[in-house]
Amino acid sequence: MRTTPFPLTWLYAPGDRPAVVQKALASGADVVIVDLEDAVAPDRKAYALEATADLLADPHPVPVHVRIHTPRDIPTLASLPGLRGLRVPKVTHATDIHRIADAVTEFTGVTDGIPLYPLLENALAVERAYAIATAHPAVHGIALGEADLRADLGVRSDSGLDWSRGRLVVAARAAALPPPAQSVHPDIRDLDALAASCARGRALGFFGRAAIHPRQLPVIEQAYFPTPDEVAAAEEVVKAAETEEGALALPDGRFVDAAVVEGARRVLTLAARAC
């Protein structure tokens, strides 16, 4: 099974359209998220769950996550060998995660066996971001649901979400979780706007992005791959760390510590993937 320590692209596909899911699996996305929630009409939910269970009866080379519609989906999905993660929508409290984790354990017999990814989609959830991020050892990452959050906050411009985005980045770091991936960009035709939005997200501390169409994937990758200048700077830091321990003095007089060295090594690992 393909794995990467730095997933950049998370491609959503509607669970009631198996052919689209198969295309997503062949798209090159790092993770495919089969959606049982917003992308599926109410009268198609049961079929979507059945089709997803069929898909996950066997493992896939690409990690497959499922965004559940309701905790009632868990008995059908939890024990399937192809399931690599559960996206939990509309989480507002740590107890929401405990209920999901307990349900997974009930049907698998394994504690923390399936990674959980809470989606924070309203103001109350953002305020409780750290509590949600640390609610249970099964939580492997957090993300915003920006469409619902935008409606909840009543913001009129994209920049109106920047405080919430920063809050999420800080909560993830404080909880020792990976940097969150950006929420989806809904316009699949305007790739220039997607690139600009990715650049903004990267500046805020996000890493990678969810997508709703394969054509968005190369834009997201390009936005998050390190630039030549960033690679050169990382190489300088790592080279200095090979000869000194603790705080380091670079030739230009800058001091860097262990956290900076760790970040430099991540940059070089990501750059190697881009080659």
Tab-separated table of C-alpha atoms in Angstrom:
chain	number	residue	atom	x	y	z
A	1	MET	CA	0.000	0.000	0.000
A	2	ARG	CA	1.319	3.437	-0.919
A	3	THR	CA	2.022	5.719	2.003
A	4	THR	CA	3.670	9.092	2.253
A	5	PRO	CA	4.792	10.940	5.382
A	6	PHE	CA	3.680	14.184	3.744
A	7	PRO	CA	0.241	13.787	2.156
A	8	LEU	CA	-0.426	16.909	0.143
A	9	THR	CA	-3.627	16.035	-1.694
A	10	TRP	CA	-6.859	14.634	-0.305
A	11	LEU	CA	-9.396	14.033	-3.074
A	12	TYR	CA	-13.101	13.787	-2.278
A	13	ALA	CA	-15.346	11.488	-4.326
A	14	PRO	CA	-19.086	10.893	-3.791
A	15	GLY	CA	-19.838	7.496	-2.302
A	16	ASP	CA	-22.875	6.908	-4.513
A	17	ARG	CA	-20.780	7.118	-7.695
A	18	PRO	CA	-18.423	4.118	-7.685
A	19	ALA	CA	-17.007	4.962	-11.108
A	20	VAL	CA	-15.944	8.403	-9.870
A	21	VAL	CA	-14.368	6.816	-6.803
A	22	GLN	CA	-12.359	4.485	-9.040
A	23	LYS	CA	-11.134	7.467	-11.064
A	24	ALA	CA	-10.143	9.178	-7.832
A	25	LEU	CA	-8.115	6.135	-6.813
A	26	ALA	CA	-6.215	6.397	-10.102
A	27	SER	CA	-5.804	10.194	-9.969
A	28	GLY	CA	-2.506	10.372	-8.098
A	29	ALA	CA	-4.048	11.856	-4.952
A	30	ASP	CA	-2.252	10.958	-1.751
A	31	VAL	CA	-5.532	10.121	0.014
A	32	VAL	CA	-9.004	9.494	-1.405
A	33	ILE	CA	-11.951	10.525	0.773
A	34	VAL	CA	-15.193	8.755	-0.063
A	35	ASP	CA	-17.959	11.164	0.896
A	36	LEU	CA	-21.186	9.894	2.446
A	37	GLU	CA	-22.264	13.333	3.627
A	38	ASP	CA	-22.701	16.532	1.622
A	39	ALA	CA	-21.923	15.063	-1.802
A	40	VAL	CA	-24.699	12.461	-1.551
A	41	ALA	CA	-28.412	13.226	-1.833
A	42	PRO	CA	-30.605	12.018	1.051
A	43	ASP	CA	-32.306	9.344	-1.027
A	44	ARG	CA	-28.903	7.982	-2.106
A	45	LYS	CA	-27.328	7.653	1.370
A	46	ALA	CA	-28.146	3.974	1.824
A	47	TYR	CA	-26.787	3.079	-1.602
A	48	ALA	CA	-23.654	5.164	-1.008
A	49	LEU	CA	-22.942	3.292	2.216
A	50	GLU	CA	-23.474	-0.070	0.526
A	51	ALA	CA	-21.255	0.844	-2.435
A	52	THR	CA	-18.532	2.134	-0.096
A	53	ALA	CA	-18.633	-1.070	1.932
A	54	ASP	CA	-18.133	-3.035	-1.286
A	55	LEU	CA	-15.178	-0.814	-2.202
A	56	LEU	CA	-13.531	-1.270	1.187
A	57	ALA	CA	-13.916	-5.025	1.289
A	58	ASP	CA	-10.287	-5.122	0.093
A	59	PRO	CA	-7.317	-2.798	0.707
A	60	HIS	CA	-6.284	-0.336	-1.994
A	61	PRO	CA	-2.847	0.986	-2.972
A	62	VAL	CA	-4.064	4.487	-2.091
A	63	PRO	CA	-5.249	5.152	1.486
A	64	VAL	CA	-9.035	5.499	1.541
A	65	HIS	CA	-10.846	7.568	4.152
A	66	VAL	CA	-14.605	7.920	4.527
A	67	ARG	CA	-16.462	11.047	5.551
A	68	ILE	CA	-19.377	9.539	7.410
A	69	HIS	CA	-22.879	10.950	7.337
A	70	THR	CA	-23.914	9.631	10.748
A	71	PRO	CA	-22.401	7.424	13.473
A	72	ARG	CA	-24.835	4.778	12.240
A	73	ASP	CA	-22.452	4.284	9.315
A	74	ILE	CA	-19.757	2.935	11.630
A	75	PRO	CA	-21.038	-0.649	12.121
A	76	THR	CA	-20.944	-1.150	8.356
A	77	LEU	CA	-17.497	0.374	7.831
A	78	ALA	CA	-15.348	-0.076	10.909
A	79	SER	CA	-14.104	-3.624	10.330
A	80	LEU	CA	-13.469	-3.348	6.589
A	81	PRO	CA	-9.832	-3.947	5.565
A	82	GLY	CA	-9.769	-1.102	3.059
A	83	LEU	CA	-10.688	1.630	5.543
A	84	ARG	CA	-7.732	3.810	6.559
A	85	GLY	CA	-9.469	6.714	8.285
A	86	LEU	CA	-12.801	8.290	9.235
A	87	ARG	CA	-13.652	11.933	8.607
A	88	VAL	CA	-16.112	13.058	11.254
A	89	PRO	CA	-18.220	16.060	10.183
A	90	LYS	CA	-19.715	18.786	12.347
A	91	VAL	CA	-17.728	18.027	15.490
A	92	THR	CA	-18.356	20.634	18.188
A	93	HIS	CA	-17.129	18.957	21.361
A	94	ALA	CA	-14.589	16.402	22.550
A	95	THR	CA	-17.452	14.112	23.550
A	96	ASP	CA	-18.417	13.827	19.865
A	97	ILE	CA	-15.051	12.196	19.221
A	98	HIS	CA	-15.343	9.911	22.244
A	99	ARG	CA	-18.660	8.602	20.933
A	100	ILE	CA	-17.174	7.860	17.518
A	101	ALA	CA	-14.042	6.247	18.976
A	102	ASP	CA	-16.117	4.104	21.344
A	103	ALA	CA	-18.322	2.970	18.474
A	104	VAL	CA	-15.272	2.015	16.402
A	105	THR	CA	-13.851	0.031	19.310
A	106	GLU	CA	-17.183	-1.712	19.837
A	107	PHE	CA	-17.260	-3.034	16.291
A	108	THR	CA	-13.549	-3.706	15.798
A	109	GLY	CA	-12.427	-4.695	19.259
A	110	VAL	CA	-9.389	-2.453	18.772
A	111	THR	CA	-8.791	0.778	20.667
A	112	ASP	CA	-7.446	3.591	18.463
A	113	GLY	CA	-7.484	1.221	15.503
A	114	ILE	CA	-8.862	3.666	12.928
A	115	PRO	CA	-7.517	7.229	12.648
A	116	LEU	CA	-10.166	9.900	13.182
A	117	TYR	CA	-10.167	13.330	11.536
A	118	PRO	CA	-12.665	15.760	13.092
A	119	LEU	CA	-14.067	18.488	10.847
A	120	LEU	CA	-14.728	21.791	12.622
A	121	GLU	CA	-17.550	23.621	10.900
A	122	ASN	CA	-18.923	26.280	13.247
A	123	ALA	CA	-17.773	28.954	15.664
A	124	LEU	CA	-18.166	26.779	18.757
A	125	ALA	CA	-15.990	24.064	17.219
A	126	VAL	CA	-13.256	26.588	16.384
A	127	GLU	CA	-13.301	27.866	19.959
A	128	ARG	CA	-12.838	24.277	21.171
A	129	ALA	CA	-10.230	23.339	18.567
A	130	TYR	CA	-7.518	22.255	21.000
A	131	ALA	CA	-9.938	20.256	23.158
A	132	ILE	CA	-11.155	18.433	20.051
A	133	ALA	CA	-7.609	17.885	18.780
A	134	THR	CA	-6.624	16.261	22.080
A	135	ALA	CA	-9.927	14.492	22.751
A	136	HIS	CA	-8.704	10.971	22.009
A	137	PRO	CA	-5.509	9.180	20.869
A	138	ALA	CA	-7.351	8.118	17.714
A	139	VAL	CA	-7.419	11.729	16.475
A	140	HIS	CA	-4.728	11.973	13.798
A	141	GLY	CA	-5.595	15.379	12.383
A	142	ILE	CA	-8.137	18.195	12.341
A	143	ALA	CA	-9.564	20.279	9.524
A	144	LEU	CA	-12.029	23.066	8.864
A	145	GLY	CA	-15.289	22.682	7.003
A	146	GLU	CA	-15.135	26.151	5.534
A	147	ALA	CA	-18.432	26.263	3.641
A	148	ASP	CA	-20.483	25.684	6.779
A	149	LEU	CA	-18.156	27.822	8.887
A	150	ARG	CA	-18.481	30.727	6.473
A	151	ALA	CA	-22.269	30.516	6.724
A	152	ASP	CA	-22.165	30.214	10.512
A	153	LEU	CA	-19.940	33.277	10.893
A	154	GLY	CA	-21.651	35.295	8.183
A	155	VAL	CA	-18.319	36.421	6.727
A	156	ARG	CA	-18.421	38.075	3.320
A	157	SER	CA	-14.809	37.690	2.226
A	158	ASP	CA	-12.360	34.816	2.242
A	159	SER	CA	-10.049	36.721	4.584
A	160	GLY	CA	-12.830	36.642	7.170
A	161	LEU	CA	-11.856	33.037	7.867
A	162	ASP	CA	-8.163	33.742	8.487
A	163	TRP	CA	-8.500	33.966	12.270
A	164	SER	CA	-10.274	30.592	12.362
A	165	ARG	CA	-7.626	29.117	10.091
A	166	GLY	CA	-4.843	30.363	12.335
A	167	ARG	CA	-6.655	29.001	15.361
A	168	LEU	CA	-6.761	25.573	13.750
A	169	VAL	CA	-3.060	25.627	12.849
A	170	VAL	CA	-2.113	26.558	16.407
A	171	ALA	CA	-4.401	23.913	17.931
A	172	ALA	CA	-2.967	21.195	15.701
A	173	ARG	CA	0.594	22.141	16.573
A	174	ALA	CA	-0.169	22.378	20.290
A	175	ALA	CA	-1.730	18.915	20.124
A	176	ALA	CA	1.347	17.508	18.317
A	177	LEU	CA	-0.744	16.755	15.229
A	178	PRO	CA	0.345	17.326	11.617
A	179	PRO	CA	-0.378	20.760	10.141
A	180	PRO	CA	-3.958	20.799	8.869
A	181	ALA	CA	-4.751	20.607	5.182
A	182	GLN	CA	-6.750	23.416	3.629
A	183	SER	CA	-10.427	23.019	2.951
A	184	VAL	CA	-11.623	22.493	-0.627
A	185	HIS	CA	-11.616	25.258	-3.220
A	186	PRO	CA	-15.115	25.030	-4.742
A	187	ASP	CA	-14.394	26.491	-8.202
A	188	ILE	CA	-12.786	23.674	-10.178
A	189	ARG	CA	-12.254	25.881	-13.249
A	190	ASP	CA	-10.367	28.816	-11.742
A	191	LEU	CA	-6.975	27.236	-11.137
A	192	ASP	CA	-5.259	30.613	-10.762
A	193	ALA	CA	-7.513	31.427	-7.821
A	194	LEU	CA	-6.777	28.000	-6.388
A	195	ALA	CA	-3.036	28.624	-6.627
A	196	ALA	CA	-3.377	32.009	-4.925
A	197	SER	CA	-5.510	30.497	-2.178
A	198	CYS	CA	-2.969	27.718	-1.637
A	199	ALA	CA	-0.183	30.281	-1.328
A	200	ARG	CA	-2.223	32.088	1.301
A	201	GLY	CA	-2.910	28.852	3.160
A	202	ARG	CA	0.736	27.892	3.120
A	203	ALA	CA	1.645	31.290	4.591
A	204	LEU	CA	-0.844	30.661	7.396
A	205	GLY	CA	0.746	27.320	8.267
A	206	PHE	CA	-1.432	24.825	6.418
A	207	PHE	CA	0.073	21.871	4.600
A	208	GLY	CA	-1.636	20.443	1.538
A	209	ARG	CA	-5.277	20.670	0.576
A	210	ALA	CA	-8.471	18.748	0.007
A	211	ALA	CA	-9.753	18.764	-3.569
A	212	ILE	CA	-12.989	17.952	-5.361
A	213	HIS	CA	-11.594	17.355	-8.861
A	214	PRO	CA	-8.394	15.699	-10.130
A	215	ARG	CA	-7.449	18.799	-12.153
A	216	GLN	CA	-6.854	20.618	-8.866
A	217	LEU	CA	-4.203	18.174	-7.667
A	218	PRO	CA	-1.160	19.435	-9.652
A	219	VAL	CA	-1.892	23.020	-8.600
A	220	ILE	CA	-1.992	22.041	-4.931
A	221	GLU	CA	1.231	20.048	-5.215
A	222	GLN	CA	3.050	22.854	-6.983
A	223	ALA	CA	1.934	25.363	-4.353
A	224	TYR	CA	3.205	23.259	-1.478
A	225	PHE	CA	6.419	21.871	-2.905
A	226	PRO	CA	9.412	23.882	-1.637
A	227	THR	CA	11.004	26.466	-3.913
A	228	PRO	CA	14.674	26.206	-4.949
A	229	ASP	CA	15.546	28.943	-2.453
A	230	GLU	CA	13.792	27.050	0.341
A	231	VAL	CA	15.619	23.856	-0.579
A	232	ALA	CA	18.967	25.662	-0.574
A	233	ALA	CA	18.256	27.196	2.825
A	234	ALA	CA	17.215	23.810	4.220
A	235	GLU	CA	20.358	22.165	2.893
A	236	GLU	CA	22.455	24.811	4.638
A	237	VAL	CA	20.702	24.195	7.958
A	238	VAL	CA	20.971	20.401	7.729
A	239	LYS	CA	24.632	20.592	6.758
A	240	ALA	CA	25.375	22.762	9.788
A	241	ALA	CA	23.487	20.347	12.038
A	242	GLU	CA	25.744	17.486	10.932
A	243	THR	CA	28.726	19.119	12.613
A	244	GLU	CA	27.156	20.843	15.627
A	245	GLU	CA	24.533	20.025	18.244
A	246	GLY	CA	22.017	22.311	19.929
A	247	ALA	CA	21.686	25.889	18.707
A	248	LEU	CA	23.604	26.486	15.479
A	249	ALA	CA	25.196	29.574	14.010
A	250	LEU	CA	24.960	29.731	10.223
A	251	PRO	CA	27.604	31.506	8.136
A	252	ASP	CA	25.363	34.554	7.709
A	253	GLY	CA	25.057	34.961	11.491
A	254	ARG	CA	21.584	33.466	11.948
A	255	PHE	CA	21.007	31.098	14.864
A	256	VAL	CA	18.734	28.088	14.434
A	257	ASP	CA	17.589	25.490	16.937
A	258	ALA	CA	16.463	21.865	16.814
A	259	ALA	CA	12.934	22.743	15.673
A	260	VAL	CA	14.332	24.638	12.688
A	261	VAL	CA	16.584	21.709	11.818
A	262	GLU	CA	13.617	19.346	11.952
A	263	GLY	CA	11.678	21.647	9.647
A	264	ALA	CA	14.615	21.798	7.236
A	265	ARG	CA	14.731	18.026	7.051
A	266	ARG	CA	11.004	17.970	6.239
A	267	VAL	CA	11.613	20.451	3.422
A	268	LEU	CA	14.310	18.197	1.915
A	269	THR	CA	12.120	15.102	2.194
A	270	LEU	CA	9.306	16.924	0.405
A	271	ALA	CA	11.695	18.230	-2.225
A	272	ALA	CA	12.906	14.702	-2.927
A	273	ARG	CA	9.304	13.662	-3.551
A	274	ALA	CA	8.895	16.473	-6.083
A	275	CYS	CA	11.791	15.188	-8.179
